[in-house]
Amino acid sequence: MTARAAGYIGRFAPSPTGPLHSGSLVAALASWLDARAHGGLWLVRLEDVDFTRTRPGADRIIVQQLAQCGLQPDQPPLYQSQRSAQYQQALDALVQRQQAYPCACSRADILAELARKGRLPARGHEAVYPGTCRSGLRGRTPRSWRLRLPEDGGRPLRWTDRRLGEQAQVLSQEVGDFVLRRADGAWAYQLAVVVDDAAQGVTDVVRGEDLASSTARQIALQRALGLPTPRYLHTPLVCDASGRKLSKHEGAGAFVPGRHSVQQALAVLGLQVQGQTVAELLQRAVAAWRQRWVRVP
Ligand code: GLU
């Protein structure tokens, strides 16, 4: 059976803001293992839409580091910076159906409006867009574009994660109409990821747990664009001594791609396999992953 016949396409989608580190290797490895365990395709997509954070050359370093860990994509990597026309097309389609609208609010405007309504976010929480520009700009200059969320009447959008189980988020109350194109012209991650997952035929998204909170937004956007929803599996995060998610900055220092880092990443994924070489480790890890995560029909 060919990979396509198996009906599985997975991907690893790093933002090239710096080299890979032990946390991002866990997500890369999990997505690769799941693709191999299903006999599917594994793609790499470089998410370089945020030009304020992209570091020149980081893309090549990441691809090289992945190869040093035995992870070779089945197709040449896709670069989001080359996909503006597709994102524009998606935005145009949404605007035409009045599912997206221009917004004139700066962050300060949003916070002022939330303060006026007594709805300032609690510490560590995102500001929920109060809908100021939903019914028009009233002569103000447009800055960004937002998705017009469908009326959910306070009902949660529900989805199932293969590892975390049932998930639910009331987008209207917890997020609000979110940005699709930023004021600086950059395409928002949420739009780019949804357009590209669909364009690449991705059936299974396997990525770090920090992105679980974006999934309901992505499903809402898939529905607005008439695109299919993939299956999701969010992997454990690598934390520092104080329990915070390892950032690229902190994690990169001691990271040496190769057998040792692969073994460590496998341990984070709960796979205690041994091996003398990267290839041996990966082969055993695919078998262990299959047993744990692949449902035999
Ligand atoms: N580019 C995102 C990141 O590096 C990941 C996107 C995804 O896997 O959906 O955090």
GROMACS .gro file of C-alpha atoms and ligand atoms in nm:
model
  307
    1MET     CA    1   0.000   0.000   0.000
    2THR     CA    2   0.140   0.343  -0.087
    3ALA     CA    3   0.147   0.622   0.169
    4ARG     CA    4  -0.136   0.803  -0.009
    5ALA     CA    5  -0.345   0.490  -0.022
    6ALA     CA    6  -0.303   0.465   0.353
    7GLY     CA    7  -0.475   0.805   0.368
    8TYR     CA    8  -0.242   0.960   0.621
    9ILE     CA    9  -0.053   1.288   0.575
   10GLY     CA   10   0.121   1.443   0.874
   11ARG     CA   11   0.346   1.744   0.913
   12PHE     CA   12   0.590   1.928   1.136
   13ALA     CA   13   0.547   2.304   1.107
   14PRO     CA   14   0.826   2.493   1.285
   15SER     CA   15   0.852   2.871   1.288
   16PRO     CA   16   1.210   2.949   1.183
   17THR     CA   17   1.268   3.197   1.464
   18GLY     CA   18   1.575   3.003   1.575
   19PRO     CA   19   1.722   2.653   1.567
   20LEU     CA   20   1.536   2.346   1.690
   21HIS     CA   21   1.558   2.276   2.064
   22SER     CA   22   1.466   1.986   2.289
   23GLY     CA   23   1.101   2.099   2.310
   24SER     CA   24   1.048   2.136   1.937
   25LEU     CA   25   1.223   1.804   1.872
   26VAL     CA   26   0.951   1.631   2.079
   27ALA     CA   27   0.681   1.770   1.847
   28ALA     CA   28   0.886   1.692   1.535
   29LEU     CA   29   0.954   1.337   1.648
   30ALA     CA   30   0.594   1.269   1.751
   31SER     CA   31   0.459   1.388   1.415
   32TRP     CA   32   0.720   1.177   1.230
   33LEU     CA   33   0.649   0.868   1.445
   34ASP     CA   34   0.276   0.898   1.392
   35ALA     CA   35   0.320   0.930   1.015
   36ARG     CA   36   0.558   0.634   0.996
   37ALA     CA   37   0.345   0.420   1.231
   38HIS     CA   38   0.047   0.482   0.999
   39GLY     CA   39   0.250   0.418   0.684
   40GLY     CA   40   0.179   0.778   0.583
   41LEU     CA   41   0.359   1.082   0.445
   42TRP     CA   42   0.551   1.325   0.665
   43LEU     CA   43   0.589   1.686   0.549
   44VAL     CA   44   0.786   1.982   0.684
   45ARG     CA   45   0.638   2.330   0.653
   46LEU     CA   46   0.839   2.637   0.747
   47GLU     CA   47   0.603   2.884   0.907
   48ASP     CA   48   0.784   3.205   0.824
   49VAL     CA   49   0.480   3.435   0.794
   50ASP     CA   50   0.582   3.647   1.092
   51PHE     CA   51   0.861   3.849   0.934
   52THR     CA   52   0.927   4.028   1.262
   53ARG     CA   53   1.036   3.700   1.426
   54THR     CA   54   1.184   3.497   1.138
   55ARG     CA   55   1.564   3.460   1.158
   56PRO     CA   56   1.746   3.430   0.825
   57GLY     CA   57   1.908   3.089   0.790
   58ALA     CA   58   1.711   2.927   1.074
   59ASP     CA   59   1.508   2.730   0.816
   60ARG     CA   60   1.816   2.554   0.679
   61ILE     CA   61   1.950   2.485   1.027
   62ILE     CA   62   1.619   2.327   1.134
   63VAL     CA   63   1.605   2.100   0.828
   64GLN     CA   64   1.966   1.997   0.889
   65GLN     CA   65   1.901   1.931   1.261
   66LEU     CA   66   1.598   1.718   1.172
   67ALA     CA   67   1.815   1.514   0.933
   68GLN     CA   68   2.073   1.467   1.211
   69CYS     CA   69   1.792   1.317   1.419
   70GLY     CA   70   1.698   1.083   1.133
   71LEU     CA   71   1.388   1.279   1.031
   72GLN     CA   72   1.368   1.330   0.654
   73PRO     CA   73   1.056   1.484   0.499
   74ASP     CA   74   0.891   1.301   0.211
   75GLN     CA   75   0.868   1.621   0.005
   76PRO     CA   76   1.073   1.941  -0.015
   77PRO     CA   77   0.966   2.179   0.267
   78LEU     CA   78   0.689   2.430   0.198
   79TYR     CA   79   0.755   2.795   0.290
   80GLN     CA   80   0.461   3.003   0.409
   81SER     CA   81   0.631   3.323   0.290
   82GLN     CA   82   0.562   3.201  -0.064
   83ARG     CA   83   0.192   3.144  -0.006
   84SER     CA   84   0.054   3.498   0.028
   85ALA     CA   85  -0.168   3.459  -0.280
   86GLN     CA   86  -0.341   3.155  -0.125
   87TYR     CA   87  -0.395   3.335   0.207
   88GLN     CA   88  -0.533   3.639   0.023
   89GLN     CA   89  -0.771   3.413  -0.169
   90ALA     CA   90  -0.900   3.263   0.156
   91LEU     CA   91  -0.945   3.608   0.311
   92ASP     CA   92  -1.125   3.735  -0.002
   93ALA     CA   93  -1.363   3.438   0.012
   94LEU     CA   94  -1.443   3.513   0.376
   95VAL     CA   95  -1.491   3.885   0.311
   96GLN     CA   96  -1.723   3.810   0.022
   97ARG     CA   97  -1.940   3.597   0.251
   98GLN     CA   98  -1.919   3.862   0.526
   99GLN     CA   99  -1.731   3.619   0.748
  100ALA     CA  100  -1.436   3.857   0.779
  101TYR     CA  101  -1.418   4.232   0.834
  102PRO     CA  102  -1.159   4.509   0.860
  103CYS     CA  103  -1.070   4.634   1.207
  104ALA     CA  104  -0.932   4.975   1.303
  105CYS     CA  105  -0.847   4.895   1.665
  106SER     CA  106  -0.498   4.909   1.809
  107ARG     CA  107  -0.419   4.701   2.118
  108ALA     CA  108  -0.458   5.014   2.328
  109ASP     CA  109  -0.804   5.078   2.174
  110ILE     CA  110  -0.909   4.721   2.257
  111LEU     CA  111  -0.790   4.745   2.617
  112ALA     CA  112  -0.960   5.084   2.660
  113GLU     CA  113  -1.287   4.941   2.528
  114LEU     CA  114  -1.259   4.636   2.753
  115ALA     CA  115  -1.185   4.860   3.054
  116ARG     CA  116  -1.494   5.068   2.970
  117LYS     CA  117  -1.702   4.749   2.967
  118GLY     CA  118  -1.538   4.616   3.286
  119ARG     CA  119  -1.402   4.317   3.094
  120LEU     CA  120  -1.026   4.362   3.120
  121PRO     CA  121  -0.851   4.023   3.098
  122ALA     CA  122  -0.730   3.858   3.417
  123ARG     CA  123  -0.353   3.824   3.445
  124GLY     CA  124  -0.212   3.571   3.199
  125HIS     CA  125  -0.537   3.568   2.996
  126GLU     CA  126  -0.583   3.692   2.641
  127ALA     CA  127  -0.786   4.005   2.573
  128VAL     CA  128  -1.117   3.901   2.415
  129TYR     CA  129  -1.188   4.129   2.119
  130PRO     CA  130  -1.498   4.328   2.216
  131GLY     CA  131  -1.637   4.342   1.861
  132THR     CA  132  -1.587   4.717   1.816
  133CYS     CA  133  -1.556   4.705   1.434
  134ARG     CA  134  -1.805   4.421   1.373
  135SER     CA  135  -2.068   4.657   1.243
  136GLY     CA  136  -1.836   4.894   1.055
  137LEU     CA  137  -1.535   5.120   1.089
  138ARG     CA  138  -1.732   5.443   1.144
  139GLY     CA  139  -1.479   5.639   0.940
  140ARG     CA  140  -1.173   5.496   1.114
  141THR     CA  141  -0.878   5.363   0.911
  142PRO     CA  142  -0.862   4.983   0.876
  143ARG     CA  143  -0.555   4.814   1.025
  144SER     CA  144  -0.617   4.441   1.044
  145TRP     CA  145  -0.873   4.183   0.931
  146ARG     CA  146  -1.074   3.963   1.166
  147LEU     CA  147  -1.290   3.654   1.138
  148ARG     CA  148  -1.655   3.717   1.219
  149LEU     CA  149  -1.730   3.425   1.451
  150PRO     CA  150  -2.068   3.264   1.397
  151GLU     CA  151  -2.319   3.325   1.678
  152ASP     CA  152  -2.253   3.040   1.920
  153GLY     CA  153  -2.505   3.146   2.182
  154GLY     CA  154  -2.247   3.059   2.449
  155ARG     CA  155  -2.224   2.700   2.324
  156PRO     CA  156  -1.874   2.554   2.320
  157LEU     CA  157  -1.700   2.433   2.008
  158ARG     CA  158  -1.611   2.073   2.091
  159TRP     CA  159  -1.328   1.863   1.953
  160THR     CA  160  -1.142   1.551   2.053
  161ASP     CA  161  -0.769   1.525   2.103
  162ARG     CA  162  -0.621   1.177   2.066
  163ARG     CA  163  -0.418   1.224   2.384
  164LEU     CA  164  -0.602   1.490   2.587
  165GLY     CA  165  -0.955   1.364   2.515
  166GLU     CA  166  -1.265   1.585   2.487
  167GLN     CA  167  -1.196   1.959   2.457
  168ALA     CA  168  -1.433   2.255   2.447
  169GLN     CA  169  -1.401   2.630   2.404
  170VAL     CA  170  -1.665   2.903   2.382
  171LEU     CA  171  -1.492   3.115   2.121
  172SER     CA  172  -1.724   3.415   2.152
  173GLN     CA  173  -1.649   3.443   2.525
  174GLU     CA  174  -1.290   3.320   2.544
  175VAL     CA  175  -1.136   3.460   2.223
  176GLY     CA  176  -1.369   3.687   2.026
  177ASP     CA  177  -1.334   3.765   1.655
  178PHE     CA  178  -0.966   3.688   1.597
  179VAL     CA  179  -0.711   3.838   1.359
  180LEU     CA  180  -0.653   3.686   1.015
  181ARG     CA  181  -0.420   3.953   0.883
  182ARG     CA  182  -0.226   4.175   1.116
  183ALA     CA  183  -0.190   4.553   1.110
  184ASP     CA  184   0.171   4.517   0.987
  185GLY     CA  185   0.047   4.313   0.688
  186ALA     CA  186   0.169   3.975   0.819
  187TRP     CA  187  -0.071   3.683   0.775
  188ALA     CA  188  -0.187   3.548   1.110
  189TYR     CA  189  -0.071   3.201   1.212
  190GLN     CA  190  -0.433   3.080   1.246
  191LEU     CA  191  -0.520   3.160   0.885
  192ALA     CA  192  -0.194   3.035   0.733
  193VAL     CA  193  -0.201   2.707   0.924
  194VAL     CA  194  -0.560   2.628   0.825
  195VAL     CA  195  -0.511   2.714   0.457
  196ASP     CA  196  -0.190   2.511   0.436
  197ASP     CA  197  -0.306   2.205   0.631
  198ALA     CA  198  -0.596   2.179   0.385
  199ALA     CA  199  -0.383   2.253   0.076
  200GLN     CA  200  -0.133   1.985   0.177
  201GLY     CA  201  -0.409   1.733   0.249
  202VAL     CA  202  -0.297   1.698   0.613
  203THR     CA  203  -0.510   1.435   0.786
  204ASP     CA  204  -0.333   1.439   1.123
  205VAL     CA  205  -0.188   1.731   1.317
  206VAL     CA  206   0.058   1.622   1.585
  207ARG     CA  207   0.218   1.916   1.769
  208GLY     CA  208   0.300   2.061   2.111
  209GLU     CA  209   0.034   2.103   2.376
  210ASP     CA  210   0.080   2.481   2.382
  211LEU     CA  211  -0.112   2.487   2.053
  212ALA     CA  212  -0.412   2.295   2.187
  213SER     CA  213  -0.566   2.631   2.280
  214SER     CA  214  -0.551   2.740   1.913
  215THR     CA  215  -0.734   2.433   1.784
  216ALA     CA  216  -1.092   2.555   1.834
  217ARG     CA  217  -1.002   2.873   1.642
  218GLN     CA  218  -0.860   2.664   1.361
  219ILE     CA  219  -1.169   2.443   1.348
  220ALA     CA  220  -1.393   2.753   1.335
  221LEU     CA  221  -1.187   2.882   1.045
  222GLN     CA  222  -1.195   2.545   0.865
  223ARG     CA  223  -1.574   2.551   0.893
  224ALA     CA  224  -1.595   2.908   0.764
  225LEU     CA  225  -1.380   2.815   0.464
  226GLY     CA  226  -1.554   2.481   0.402
  227LEU     CA  227  -1.235   2.283   0.472
  228PRO     CA  228  -1.204   1.944   0.642
  229THR     CA  229  -1.093   1.913   1.005
  230PRO     CA  230  -0.789   1.688   1.061
  231ARG     CA  231  -0.742   1.465   1.365
  232TYR     CA  232  -0.535   1.625   1.645
  233LEU     CA  233  -0.282   1.493   1.893
  234HIS     CA  234  -0.104   1.739   2.121
  235THR     CA  235   0.221   1.621   2.277
  236PRO     CA  236   0.362   1.693   2.625
  237LEU     CA  237   0.578   2.003   2.658
  238VAL     CA  238   0.936   2.007   2.780
  239CYS     CA  239   0.945   2.230   3.087
  240ASP     CA  240   1.227   2.407   3.268
  241ALA     CA  241   1.300   2.352   3.639
  242SER     CA  242   1.017   2.588   3.740
  243GLY     CA  243   0.761   2.407   3.525
  244ARG     CA  244   0.742   2.668   3.248
  245LYS     CA  245   0.747   2.570   2.881
  246LEU     CA  246   1.100   2.575   2.746
  247SER     CA  247   1.144   2.868   2.510
  248LYS     CA  248   1.364   2.857   2.203
  249HIS     CA  249   1.598   3.095   2.374
  250GLU     CA  250   1.647   2.877   2.684
  251GLY     CA  251   1.633   2.539   2.515
  252ALA     CA  252   1.873   2.598   2.230
  253GLY     CA  253   2.193   2.630   2.430
  254ALA     CA  254   2.261   2.272   2.528
  255PHE     CA  255   2.080   2.108   2.237
  256VAL     CA  256   2.291   1.874   2.023
  257PRO     CA  257   2.088   1.690   1.759
  258GLY     CA  258   2.160   1.317   1.746
  259ARG     CA  259   2.111   0.990   1.933
  260HIS     CA  260   2.107   1.137   2.284
  261SER     CA  261   1.857   1.413   2.208
  262VAL     CA  262   1.632   1.167   2.020
  263GLN     CA  263   1.638   0.931   2.318
  264GLN     CA  264   1.547   1.217   2.553
  265ALA     CA  265   1.263   1.331   2.329
  266LEU     CA  266   1.133   0.973   2.313
  267ALA     CA  267   1.133   0.962   2.695
  268VAL     CA  268   0.919   1.278   2.707
  269LEU     CA  269   0.677   1.093   2.478
  270GLY     CA  270   0.674   0.801   2.723
  271LEU     CA  271   0.874   0.570   2.495
  272GLN     CA  272   1.160   0.407   2.684
  273VAL     CA  273   1.341   0.250   2.388
  274GLN     CA  274   1.712   0.178   2.363
  275GLY     CA  275   1.936   0.172   2.058
  276GLN     CA  276   2.298   0.214   1.952
  277THR     CA  277   2.221   0.441   1.659
  278VAL     CA  278   1.957   0.698   1.567
  279ALA     CA  279   1.820   0.458   1.303
  280GLU     CA  280   1.786   0.175   1.555
  281LEU     CA  281   1.618   0.400   1.810
  282LEU     CA  282   1.371   0.530   1.553
  283GLN     CA  283   1.286   0.185   1.423
  284ARG     CA  284   1.203   0.062   1.775
  285ALA     CA  285   1.020   0.384   1.854
  286VAL     CA  286   0.792   0.344   1.550
  287ALA     CA  287   0.692  -0.003   1.673
  288ALA     CA  288   0.629   0.127   2.027
  289TRP     CA  289   0.432   0.427   1.895
  290ARG     CA  290   0.220   0.203   1.673
  291GLN     CA  291   0.126  -0.012   1.969
  292ARG     CA  292   0.029   0.285   2.177
  293TRP     CA  293  -0.135   0.525   1.932
  294VAL     CA  294  -0.246   0.346   1.619
  295ARG     CA  295  -0.590   0.193   1.632
  296VAL     CA  296  -0.620  -0.130   1.444
  297PRO     CA  297  -0.961  -0.124   1.276
  298GLU     N1  298   0.461   2.720   1.368
  298GLU     C1  299   0.403   2.684   1.494
  298GLU     C2  300   0.509   2.687   1.603
  298GLU     O1  301   0.627   2.668   1.573
  298GLU     C3  302   0.343   2.546   1.494
  298GLU     C4  303   0.226   2.534   1.407
  298GLU     C5  304   0.150   2.404   1.415
  298GLU     O2  305   0.211   2.297   1.435
  298GLU     O3  306   0.029   2.410   1.397
  298GLU     O4  307   0.474   2.706   1.718
   0.00000   0.00000   0.00000
